[in-house]
Coordinates of C-alpha atoms in Angstrom, one line a residue:
M1 CA 1.1 -35.5 -4.3
S2 CA -2.6 -36.1 -5.0
E3 CA -3.9 -35.7 -8.6
W4 CA -6.5 -33.3 -7.1
T5 CA -4.0 -30.8 -5.7
Y6 CA -1.1 -28.7 -7.1
E7 CA 2.5 -29.3 -6.3
I8 CA 3.6 -26.1 -4.5
P9 CA 7.0 -24.4 -4.5
E10 CA 9.2 -24.8 -1.5
L11 CA 9.7 -21.8 0.7
T12 CA 13.2 -20.7 1.5
E13 CA 14.7 -21.9 4.8
E14 CA 14.3 -18.4 6.3
E15 CA 10.6 -18.3 5.3
K16 CA 10.0 -21.7 6.9
K17 CA 11.1 -20.4 10.2
L18 CA 8.3 -17.9 10.3
P19 CA 5.3 -19.2 12.4
V20 CA 2.9 -18.2 9.6
A21 CA 4.6 -20.7 7.2
K22 CA 2.4 -23.5 8.6
Y23 CA -0.6 -22.1 6.7
Y24 CA 1.4 -22.4 3.5
Y25 CA 2.1 -26.1 4.0
N26 CA -0.9 -27.3 6.1
Y27 CA -3.6 -26.5 3.5
P28 CA -3.2 -28.2 0.1
L29 CA -4.1 -26.2 -3.0
H30 CA -6.8 -27.9 -4.9
H31 CA -7.7 -27.9 -8.5
P32 CA -11.1 -26.4 -9.5
N33 CA -13.9 -28.4 -8.0
P34 CA -15.6 -31.0 -10.3
L35 CA -18.4 -28.6 -11.4
Y36 CA -16.0 -25.8 -12.3
S37 CA -13.7 -28.4 -14.1
Q38 CA -16.6 -29.7 -16.1
L39 CA -17.5 -26.1 -17.3
L40 CA -13.8 -25.4 -18.1
D41 CA -13.6 -28.6 -20.1
Q42 CA -16.4 -27.3 -22.4
G43 CA -14.2 -24.6 -23.6
A44 CA -15.0 -20.9 -24.3
M45 CA -18.5 -19.6 -23.8
D46 CA -20.6 -18.1 -26.6
P47 CA -19.7 -14.4 -26.9
A48 CA -23.4 -13.6 -27.5
D49 CA -24.0 -14.5 -23.8
A50 CA -21.2 -12.3 -22.5
Q51 CA -21.9 -9.0 -20.7
E52 CA -20.7 -6.2 -22.8
V53 CA -18.8 -3.2 -21.3
D54 CA -21.7 -0.9 -22.3
H55 CA -23.8 -3.0 -19.8
C56 CA -21.1 -3.5 -17.2
F57 CA -23.3 -2.6 -14.3
D58 CA -26.0 -5.2 -15.0
H59 CA -24.7 -7.7 -12.5
L60 CA -24.3 -5.1 -9.7
R61 CA -27.5 -6.0 -7.9
A62 CA -28.8 -7.7 -4.7
E63 CA -30.3 -10.7 -6.4
G64 CA -30.7 -12.5 -9.7
Y65 CA -28.2 -13.9 -12.2
G66 CA -27.1 -13.5 -15.8
K67 CA -27.4 -16.2 -18.4
V68 CA -23.8 -17.2 -17.9
E69 CA -22.1 -16.6 -14.5
Y70 CA -19.0 -18.7 -15.2
G71 CA -17.1 -18.7 -18.4
Y72 CA -14.6 -16.9 -20.7
C73 CA -14.4 -15.9 -24.4
M74 CA -12.9 -13.5 -26.9
M75 CA -15.2 -10.7 -27.9
P76 CA -16.0 -9.4 -31.4
D77 CA -14.0 -6.2 -30.8
G78 CA -10.8 -8.3 -30.0
S79 CA -11.1 -7.8 -26.2
G80 CA -11.3 -10.7 -23.7
Y81 CA -14.1 -11.5 -21.2
I82 CA -14.3 -13.5 -18.0
A83 CA -17.3 -14.1 -15.8
N84 CA -16.5 -15.8 -12.4
Y85 CA -18.9 -17.1 -9.7
S86 CA -17.8 -18.2 -6.3
V87 CA -19.4 -18.9 -2.9
L88 CA -17.7 -18.7 0.5
S89 CA -19.3 -20.6 3.4
D90 CA -20.5 -19.0 6.6
Q91 CA -17.2 -20.1 8.2
V92 CA -15.6 -17.1 6.4
T93 CA -17.2 -13.9 7.7
P94 CA -17.0 -10.4 6.0
Q95 CA -14.8 -9.3 8.9
M96 CA -12.3 -12.1 8.0
R97 CA -12.2 -11.2 4.4
M98 CA -11.7 -7.4 5.1
W99 CA -9.0 -8.1 7.6
Y100 CA -7.1 -10.4 5.2
V101 CA -7.1 -8.0 2.3
R102 CA -5.6 -5.4 4.6
W103 CA -3.2 -7.8 6.3
I104 CA -1.6 -9.0 3.1
N105 CA -0.4 -5.5 2.3
I106 CA 2.0 -5.6 5.2
H107 CA 5.1 -7.7 5.4
S108 CA 5.8 -9.9 8.4
K109 CA 8.3 -8.2 10.8
N110 CA 11.1 -10.8 10.1
L111 CA 10.3 -11.6 6.5
P112 CA 13.6 -12.1 4.6
K113 CA 14.4 -9.6 1.9
G114 CA 13.8 -10.5 -1.7
V115 CA 11.5 -13.5 -1.2
G116 CA 8.1 -11.9 -1.8
N117 CA 5.2 -11.7 0.6
I118 CA 4.4 -15.0 2.4
R119 CA 1.0 -13.7 3.5
Y120 CA 0.0 -13.3 -0.1
K121 CA 1.5 -16.7 -1.0
L122 CA -0.9 -18.4 1.4
W123 CA -3.8 -17.5 -0.9
N124 CA -2.4 -19.3 -3.9
Q125 CA 0.9 -21.0 -3.2
V126 CA 1.6 -21.7 -6.9
D127 CA 1.1 -18.3 -8.5
H128 CA 1.3 -15.6 -5.8
I129 CA 4.6 -13.8 -5.1
E130 CA 4.3 -10.3 -3.8
H131 CA 1.5 -7.9 -2.7
G132 CA 1.5 -4.4 -1.2
L133 CA 0.7 -0.7 -1.4
V134 CA 2.4 1.4 -4.0
D135 CA 4.8 3.6 -2.1
G136 CA 3.0 2.6 1.1
D137 CA 0.0 4.7 0.0
F138 CA -3.4 3.1 -0.7
K139 CA -4.4 6.1 -2.9
K140 CA -1.6 5.3 -5.3
G141 CA -2.9 1.7 -5.8
I142 CA -2.2 -1.9 -4.7
Y143 CA 0.5 -3.8 -6.5
T144 CA 0.9 -7.6 -7.1
L145 CA 3.6 -9.8 -8.5
E146 CA 2.2 -13.1 -9.7
T147 CA 1.9 -15.6 -12.5
L148 CA -1.4 -16.7 -13.8
D149 CA -0.9 -20.2 -15.2
M150 CA -0.9 -22.4 -12.0
G151 CA 2.7 -23.4 -12.2
R152 CA 3.4 -23.9 -15.9
G153 CA 6.3 -21.5 -15.8
S154 CA 5.1 -18.2 -17.4
K155 CA 6.9 -14.9 -16.5
A156 CA 5.6 -13.2 -13.4
L157 CA 4.0 -9.8 -14.1
R158 CA 3.7 -6.8 -11.8
S159 CA 0.3 -5.2 -11.8
V160 CA -1.2 -2.2 -10.1
R161 CA -4.8 -2.1 -9.1
H162 CA -6.5 1.3 -9.5
N163 CA -9.7 1.5 -7.5
F164 CA -12.5 3.8 -8.6
D165 CA -16.0 4.7 -7.5
V166 CA -18.7 3.4 -9.8
R167 CA -20.8 6.4 -9.0
D168 CA -18.2 8.5 -10.9
Y169 CA -18.9 6.3 -13.9
G170 CA -22.6 6.5 -14.1
F171 CA -23.9 4.1 -11.5
P172 CA -27.0 5.7 -9.9
E173 CA -26.6 7.0 -6.3
E174 CA -30.0 5.5 -5.2
K175 CA -29.0 2.0 -6.4
Y176 CA -25.6 2.3 -4.7
E177 CA -27.3 3.2 -1.4
A178 CA -29.8 0.4 -1.8
L179 CA -27.1 -2.1 -2.3
Q180 CA -25.3 -0.9 0.8
K181 CA -28.4 -1.3 2.9
A182 CA -28.8 -4.9 1.5
N183 CA -25.2 -5.7 2.7
V184 CA -24.0 -5.9 -0.9
A185 CA -20.4 -4.8 -1.6
I186 CA -19.1 -3.6 -4.9
T187 CA -15.5 -4.0 -6.0
S188 CA -14.5 -1.7 -8.9
C189 CA -11.0 -1.3 -10.3
W190 CA -8.8 -1.6 -13.3
E191 CA -5.3 -3.0 -13.5
S192 CA -2.2 -1.8 -15.3
F193 CA 0.9 -3.9 -15.8
D194 CA 4.7 -3.6 -16.2
V195 CA 3.9 -4.2 -19.8
P196 CA 1.2 -2.4 -21.9
G197 CA -2.3 -3.5 -21.3
S198 CA -5.4 -3.1 -19.0
H199 CA -8.0 -5.2 -17.3
L200 CA -11.3 -3.8 -16.0
V201 CA -12.8 -5.6 -13.1
L202 CA -16.3 -5.2 -11.5
S203 CA -17.7 -7.6 -8.9
V204 CA -20.4 -7.7 -6.4
T205 CA -20.3 -9.7 -3.1
R206 CA -23.7 -10.4 -1.5
P207 CA -25.5 -12.8 0.8
C208 CA -26.1 -16.1 -1.0
P209 CA -29.7 -17.4 -0.7
L210 CA -28.3 -20.9 0.1
G211 CA -26.0 -19.6 2.8
G212 CA -22.7 -17.8 3.0
V213 CA -21.8 -15.1 0.5
E214 CA -21.5 -15.2 -3.2
T215 CA -19.3 -13.2 -5.6
L216 CA -20.3 -12.4 -9.2
S217 CA -17.4 -10.9 -11.0
R218 CA -16.7 -9.7 -14.6
E219 CA -13.4 -8.9 -16.1
W220 CA -12.9 -7.2 -19.5
I221 CA -9.4 -7.7 -20.8
G222 CA -8.3 -4.7 -22.9
Y223 CA -10.4 -2.0 -21.1
K224 CA -9.7 0.5 -18.4
A225 CA -11.5 3.2 -16.5
E226 CA -10.5 6.8 -17.4
N227 CA -12.1 10.2 -16.7
G228 CA -15.5 8.8 -16.1
K229 CA -15.6 6.4 -19.0
F230 CA -14.7 2.8 -19.8
V231 CA -12.3 2.9 -22.7
R232 CA -10.7 0.3 -24.9
D233 CA -6.9 -0.1 -24.4
L234 CA -5.6 -1.0 -27.8
E235 CA -2.1 -1.4 -26.4
T236 CA -3.1 -4.6 -24.6
P237 CA -0.7 -7.3 -25.9
E238 CA -1.7 -10.3 -27.9
F239 CA -0.7 -12.8 -25.2
M240 CA -3.5 -11.4 -23.0
L241 CA -6.0 -11.5 -25.9
C242 CA -6.4 -15.2 -26.5
E243 CA -8.5 -18.1 -25.1
Q244 CA -5.6 -19.7 -23.4
Y245 CA -4.8 -16.6 -21.3
L246 CA -8.5 -16.1 -20.4
R247 CA -8.8 -19.8 -19.4
D248 CA -5.6 -19.5 -17.2
V249 CA -7.0 -16.4 -15.5
Q250 CA -10.3 -18.1 -14.9
I251 CA -8.6 -21.1 -13.3
H252 CA -6.4 -18.9 -11.2
N253 CA -9.3 -16.9 -9.9
T254 CA -11.3 -20.1 -9.2
V255 CA -8.5 -21.8 -7.3
E256 CA -7.7 -18.9 -5.1
Q257 CA -11.4 -18.2 -4.2
Q258 CA -12.1 -21.8 -3.2
H259 CA -8.7 -22.0 -1.3
L260 CA -9.5 -18.9 0.8
S261 CA -12.1 -20.7 2.9
T262 CA -9.7 -23.5 3.8
F263 CA -7.1 -21.5 5.7
L264 CA -8.6 -18.2 6.5
P265 CA -10.7 -19.1 9.6
E266 CA -7.7 -20.6 11.4
L267 CA -5.4 -17.8 10.3
Y268 CA -7.8 -15.1 11.4
A269 CA -8.3 -16.8 14.8
E270 CA -4.6 -16.8 15.5
Y271 CA -3.5 -13.5 13.9
H272 CA -6.3 -10.9 13.9
D273 CA -5.6 -9.6 17.5
L274 CA -1.8 -9.7 17.0
P275 CA 0.3 -6.7 15.8
M276 CA -0.2 -6.2 12.0
D277 CA 3.5 -7.1 11.4
A278 CA 3.5 -10.3 13.5
D279 CA 5.5 -13.2 12.1

């Protein structure tokens, strides 16, 4: 195994029989690229450069960047903060990405019971386990089961992603419409877990001026969206509110974003016209 890639868990013998399993083994999972690694090695960013929740819409724009687009830190109020920046090449189209995030909610027809969701595992073979719709209903949320430490052995947590409309939280309608016309997509959600705690996530995906698409995301650990306001969740546990956890989440997000472009073009070419439950 190369020092630049992770050692991935073996699939079960039944999983290996599924045709899609070749995408699990044929695409090594790489460590963060050298530039990301250099930033990570510098440690936590200065909290003074972080985007506070009160200004959480500032990065939802068609162009321009904040002072720090990649970093993590603990905030003065005891919450955590992560800014992540990633670029996908022109080889990965918006149609591919939208297809994949729908496709991973459906299990392969002959997927064995109790082994997780191999389609989700393709995205991050080390940390991903399960992914789907709560009670089969998108409106009830999207659930995941995963670890966030790139194989160090932490307990897997089940999370539920609750999507919301930023316009219900004060984002101006005219700005929202302008972003849509500029082919800019907003992702807005908060996550709950099978333990107390909340993560608030806001990201924007837009054409990159150097080609492809870029995603600028922000995550506030210890906040959630509730009744039109972003509120502090004081029940968020201590293990989520430390620099090690924030660094782990940063690395996890970085690895899965850069890995997506390796396998998705071939996967999409083979599977997008097949039945949604094809093996």
